[in-house]
Amino acid sequence: MEEWRFAIQIAAFSGRGDPTPIAETEKPLPAAVKDNRDKLLERAMSRHQYSGDALIEVLHTAQELYGFLSPERLKTIARKLRLPPSRVLGVASFYHFFSLEPKGEHTMVVCLGTACYVAGALGLVEVLQRRCGAGSKVSVQTARCIGSCGLAPAVIADGKILARVTKASLGAELDRIG
Amino acid sequence: MDRVTKKPRLATAWLGGCSGCHMSFLDLDERLIDLAARVEFCACPLTDLKDFPEADITLVEGAVANEEHLETIHEIRKRTKILISLGDCAVTGNVTAMRNAFGVEDVLNRAYKELATVVVGIPSGNDVVPKLLARVRPVHEVVKVDYYLTGCPPSADAIHACLVDLLEGREPAGEVKRFG
Amino acid sequence: MTIEELNQTQADETARQQALDERIYCCTAAGCISCGAEGLRNAITEQVKSQGRLDKVEVCGTGCMGMCSRGPLVMAASGTALYGNVTPSDAPALASGNPLDRRPLADRQIDLNAPFFTQQVRIVLANSGRVDPEKLTDYIAAGGYQSLARALTELKPPEVIEEVKTSGLRGRGGAGYPTGLKWELVSKQISPTKYIVCNADEGDPGAFMDRSVLEGDPHRVLEGMAIAGYAVGAQQGYIYVRGEYGLAIQRLQTAIKQAEREHLLGSRILESGFGFRIDLRIGAGAFVCGEETALIASIEGKRGQPRQRPPYPPESGLWNQPTLINNVETFANIPPIIEKGGAWFASIGTPSSKGTKVFALAGKIANTGLIEVPMGTALRTILFDIGGGIPEGKFKAAQTGGPSGGCIPEQFLDTPVDYESLARIGSIMGSGGLIVMDNASCMVDVARFFMEFCMDESCGKCIPCRAGTVQMHDILRRMTLGDASEDDLAMLEELSGLLRETSLCGLGQTAPNPVMSTLRYFRQEYEAHIRERRCPAGHCRIEAGVPA
Amino acid sequence: MSVKTLEIDGKMLTGVAGETIFSVAWNKGIRIPRLCHIGGISDVGACRLCLVEIEGQKKLQASCLTPVEEGMVVHTDTPKLRAHRRLIVELLFAERNHICSVCVMNGDCELQELATELGIDHVRVRYQFPSLPVDLTHERFGLDHNRCILCTRCIRVCDEVEGAHTWDMLGRGTNSRVISDLGEPWGASDSCTSCGKCVQVCPTGALFAKGKAVGEMRKDRTFLKYIVTAREKKQWIE
């Protein structure tokens, strides 16, 4: 919840209609894709006939391409899908999957589902919070059950599920990605 | 009951508030004279007592904002039969609690540093200024409260009606004219 | 593909498989993949290749084999020998085809005659671990799409519905509404446009049944949906799947493409007059979207907020059209019901709860994983025979139904697991998450955990849920810190009643369940936190001194 | 148009098919409490204050969304409903910072009025004291999130009556917040027409006209009926 709140604070109090552009540190993508991102987003919208009903699919595509949803991006999407901007932000901020500010180079998602909680996932969060403070390359997030309860406690490191994570193995993973 | 006068003992106390509720109490005007005849006033913010006295009824104005309030309210509760939250600060926290959204440090910095003109600096190191609690709380969050008089301030009529009901052995009608 | 071609494909593929020396199944469900199943599968394939036996031995990826705690799992010798915790270095032994070469793996062989396997009855999971979820022909060889073919050729839509009604199947999403009745409601609506929605927004913490079914046998769900479409008169289906389920999404996409290519989906299915399309909708991280009206709002591209029912979705759902919403497991039960008949299905289970139920076992239990048992199986059988019991410590409670469910204490271990029995003891069937807690678990903290979940997932529309979960969580949190009074406990109960009776949707109405069930069976733990400022389980860190 | 006869609080009343219990009751002077409902815009059934008991139904129903049916027996003011309503209003007071004594709407606030009606003399749940901003960037109006109860009347009136859809809801749960456009300050909104409808329908002091002191703000909702009747029936009523 905190991520968007901060982004919105910036957007809301930095001046007239034109929020501070946030530096785009985006997911590494093949060069060909990177240059084509605007086109790919356009294509996704056209595939849905620019229908407002497809807002969530379009937001998924935009986040996949750019790593997060900047105010400019939301504005573009609103215009193209002919939706009020407030509705687009309302939808984007409702779903936790969408990120309104850039993520770190790496992401670590600690599962806090029941099985992981019972297996001590909170300890893993503590480790990550201690080691990945401000300025770290690693964005730390928590999830409400990733459905890998048989592997508790589980962590998703850059999209890959790590099973039965211990404080030590998590530390080793952090050392590895630097 | 006062042992000498055989009258019920009435006290008032002033925690974190502006004293406006006490002003409203004073607005009872000539009714104060009747009241004085029916009760023994045993404590108010102007009496200089070492300990809070035993009382039948205590009207408490203000929210619990600092360590002294905390100690006082526990003491009052121990020695009072009927405790009444007097006014919105006691009942809801009201203006006194507006600092809760900011945190103690920010509030102190604002008051004693940013806006200070003569002496700049947060008072510390002596027992004169009690330490602020992390969070201002309405009285009933800290001790059990028996009756509530809402309003900022509650009207003199409401205070009077409540006291008269109690003194005549009735359950106060507790009609709420305005909340918050 | 015509029906003749479907039959031919089935015969050809079966013959091809029988001609092989052996098939080696590697579990490639999310659980085993996270333990290195992909590398293992490649190593085994390499090994077979180096032996020059690629034409005689097939290495297949499969869906979940169930015993996730021992992953990665490999089933060698065409499904007769199961091994756990294997590594790529075991590839030569697994690939040799000679049982003698597998001797070094003896200590990691899993007994297929253990209660874990023998006590299960697999209908929904029949293909999981036996069929390659990425190969349509594998599914067809196992009898796939024959039920759809039968429905289209032999049964009229009302007869399909009748079969489902006879089966006694009830919704597997948790509430247990009779599936046949729901289908009938939708079929009776007069409307040119109707929708089928598969709810795959499995969000209960501790549940991974739907994910496993989608990863392990995606075509089964597609087939079930197509049959439903035929029965109620819908041409369009949506699968609303959690964004977190990357592998399931990928396999569903593959499966839909394959089915469309072979005219098992799309216009004129199996050359009949019936057409049915399925599109995926990816959830974006909101538990409340499991509630059907919120799910509909989400598919329509809106904030996933529930609305007042009635009207119910069968009358007015997606884009205000009649909409049938069923859960993954419900649809997965449809093909076998059409194949073997409703009466066969109704012969399994209890009088009021028919068929089987898939459970995800997690927590303090030896065999964490995925199981399927007949309705009415005793909790004790599930936990101690199949689940292998508690590894260390003593059993304290089993939690079913996730944040809407309750904690079941030891005295009810012999309760048969069916909709009514669980409701009677203050829990619910839920979608099938089953989490075991031992005596190191503090029940107040468990209640707090679930309340935190509901608070975070409350959509914020109605006041009781939005603000009530915050207050309930605040009280429970203070209890675990030793800063709560008897009045707080009374308020907790009053709030429970408020949320249950006044919340707009099921999330809010059931949010107090974990609190109420733990209060019912473990009240003394609450009282210890309040009166003695002590956590009997030794879990909460209550600091000495005056509470804050 | 078929007429339905039903009993509400012991009175035999009639309504036309499709009319809600809420509407029939209010027309006959039975004032069911409400905060999110306001005549002239769509209903969402979010505040849960207008819940009523209907005989023969297990669940309480939101009267603003439940159409009348022949022979219904409805109770709008039972001890159970009063207890629920009281706690709901307490929850609202505790959720944000409703400091009535320094609010422009003190004395004319629907939330405050409801608290008084329900006899609330203190709030039994803990005040949350969230830290929330006040947006004073608009030339004529202000938005104080501390007073907002998230009833969404402003969002609906802006969308349905004015047609601008300037407002929407950010985030979810207790962290929800009303936003204009892409979360920019209200004064910077491109879509806002400054019509002030949102201010007039706001039940509390969350939306207010600038220049009013404590207790001075009064709101006028008659425009809604006027506009909606004009639009739907082409009649311009008083």
PDB file of C-alpha atoms in Angstrom, chain C residues 349-353 359 373-382 400 408 411-425 429:
ATOM      1  CA  GLY C 349     -19.210 -39.108  -0.708  1.00  0.00           C
ATOM      2  CA  THR C 350     -21.986 -38.483   1.795  1.00  0.00           C
ATOM      3  CA  PRO C 351     -25.743 -38.006   1.301  1.00  0.00           C
ATOM      4  CA  SER C 352     -25.463 -34.211   1.178  1.00  0.00           C
ATOM      5  CA  SER C 353     -21.926 -33.786  -0.135  1.00  0.00           C
ATOM      6  CA  PHE C 359      -7.242 -30.300  -0.275  1.00  0.00           C
ATOM      7  CA  VAL C 373     -10.396 -37.608  -0.856  1.00  0.00           C
ATOM      8  CA  PRO C 374     -14.051 -38.631  -0.918  1.00  0.00           C
ATOM      9  CA  MET C 375     -16.365 -36.204   0.847  1.00  0.00           C
ATOM     10  CA  GLY C 376     -17.012 -37.395   4.362  1.00  0.00           C
ATOM     11  CA  THR C 377     -13.471 -38.634   5.035  1.00  0.00           C
ATOM     12  CA  ALA C 378     -12.615 -37.987   8.665  1.00  0.00           C
ATOM     13  CA  LEU C 379     -10.262 -35.150   9.380  1.00  0.00           C
ATOM     14  CA  ARG C 380      -8.099 -37.586  11.326  1.00  0.00           C
ATOM     15  CA  THR C 381      -7.653 -39.771   8.254  1.00  0.00           C
ATOM     16  CA  ILE C 382      -6.661 -36.771   6.169  1.00  0.00           C
ATOM     17  CA  THR C 400     -10.044 -24.753   6.925  1.00  0.00           C
ATOM     18  CA  ILE C 408     -10.964 -27.019  14.336  1.00  0.00           C
ATOM     19  CA  GLN C 411     -11.952 -33.023  19.841  1.00  0.00           C
ATOM     20  CA  PHE C 412     -13.431 -32.790  16.346  1.00  0.00           C
ATOM     21  CA  LEU C 413     -10.742 -34.760  14.533  1.00  0.00           C
ATOM     22  CA  ASP C 414     -13.235 -37.494  13.773  1.00  0.00           C
ATOM     23  CA  THR C 415     -15.651 -35.127  12.095  1.00  0.00           C
ATOM     24  CA  PRO C 416     -16.339 -36.179   8.535  1.00  0.00           C
ATOM     25  CA  VAL C 417     -15.266 -33.483   6.122  1.00  0.00           C
ATOM     26  CA  ASP C 418     -18.383 -32.320   4.320  1.00  0.00           C
ATOM     27  CA  TYR C 419     -20.143 -28.989   3.950  1.00  0.00           C
ATOM     28  CA  GLU C 420     -22.634 -29.422   6.792  1.00  0.00           C
ATOM     29  CA  SER C 421     -20.380 -31.068   9.351  1.00  0.00           C
ATOM     30  CA  LEU C 422     -17.741 -28.384   9.043  1.00  0.00           C
ATOM     31  CA  ALA C 423     -20.345 -25.643   9.307  1.00  0.00           C
ATOM     32  CA  ARG C 424     -21.691 -27.274  12.460  1.00  0.00           C
ATOM     33  CA  ILE C 425     -18.349 -26.990  14.212  1.00  0.00           C
ATOM     34  CA  MET C 429     -15.342 -26.259   3.683  1.00  0.00           C
TER      35      MET C 429
END
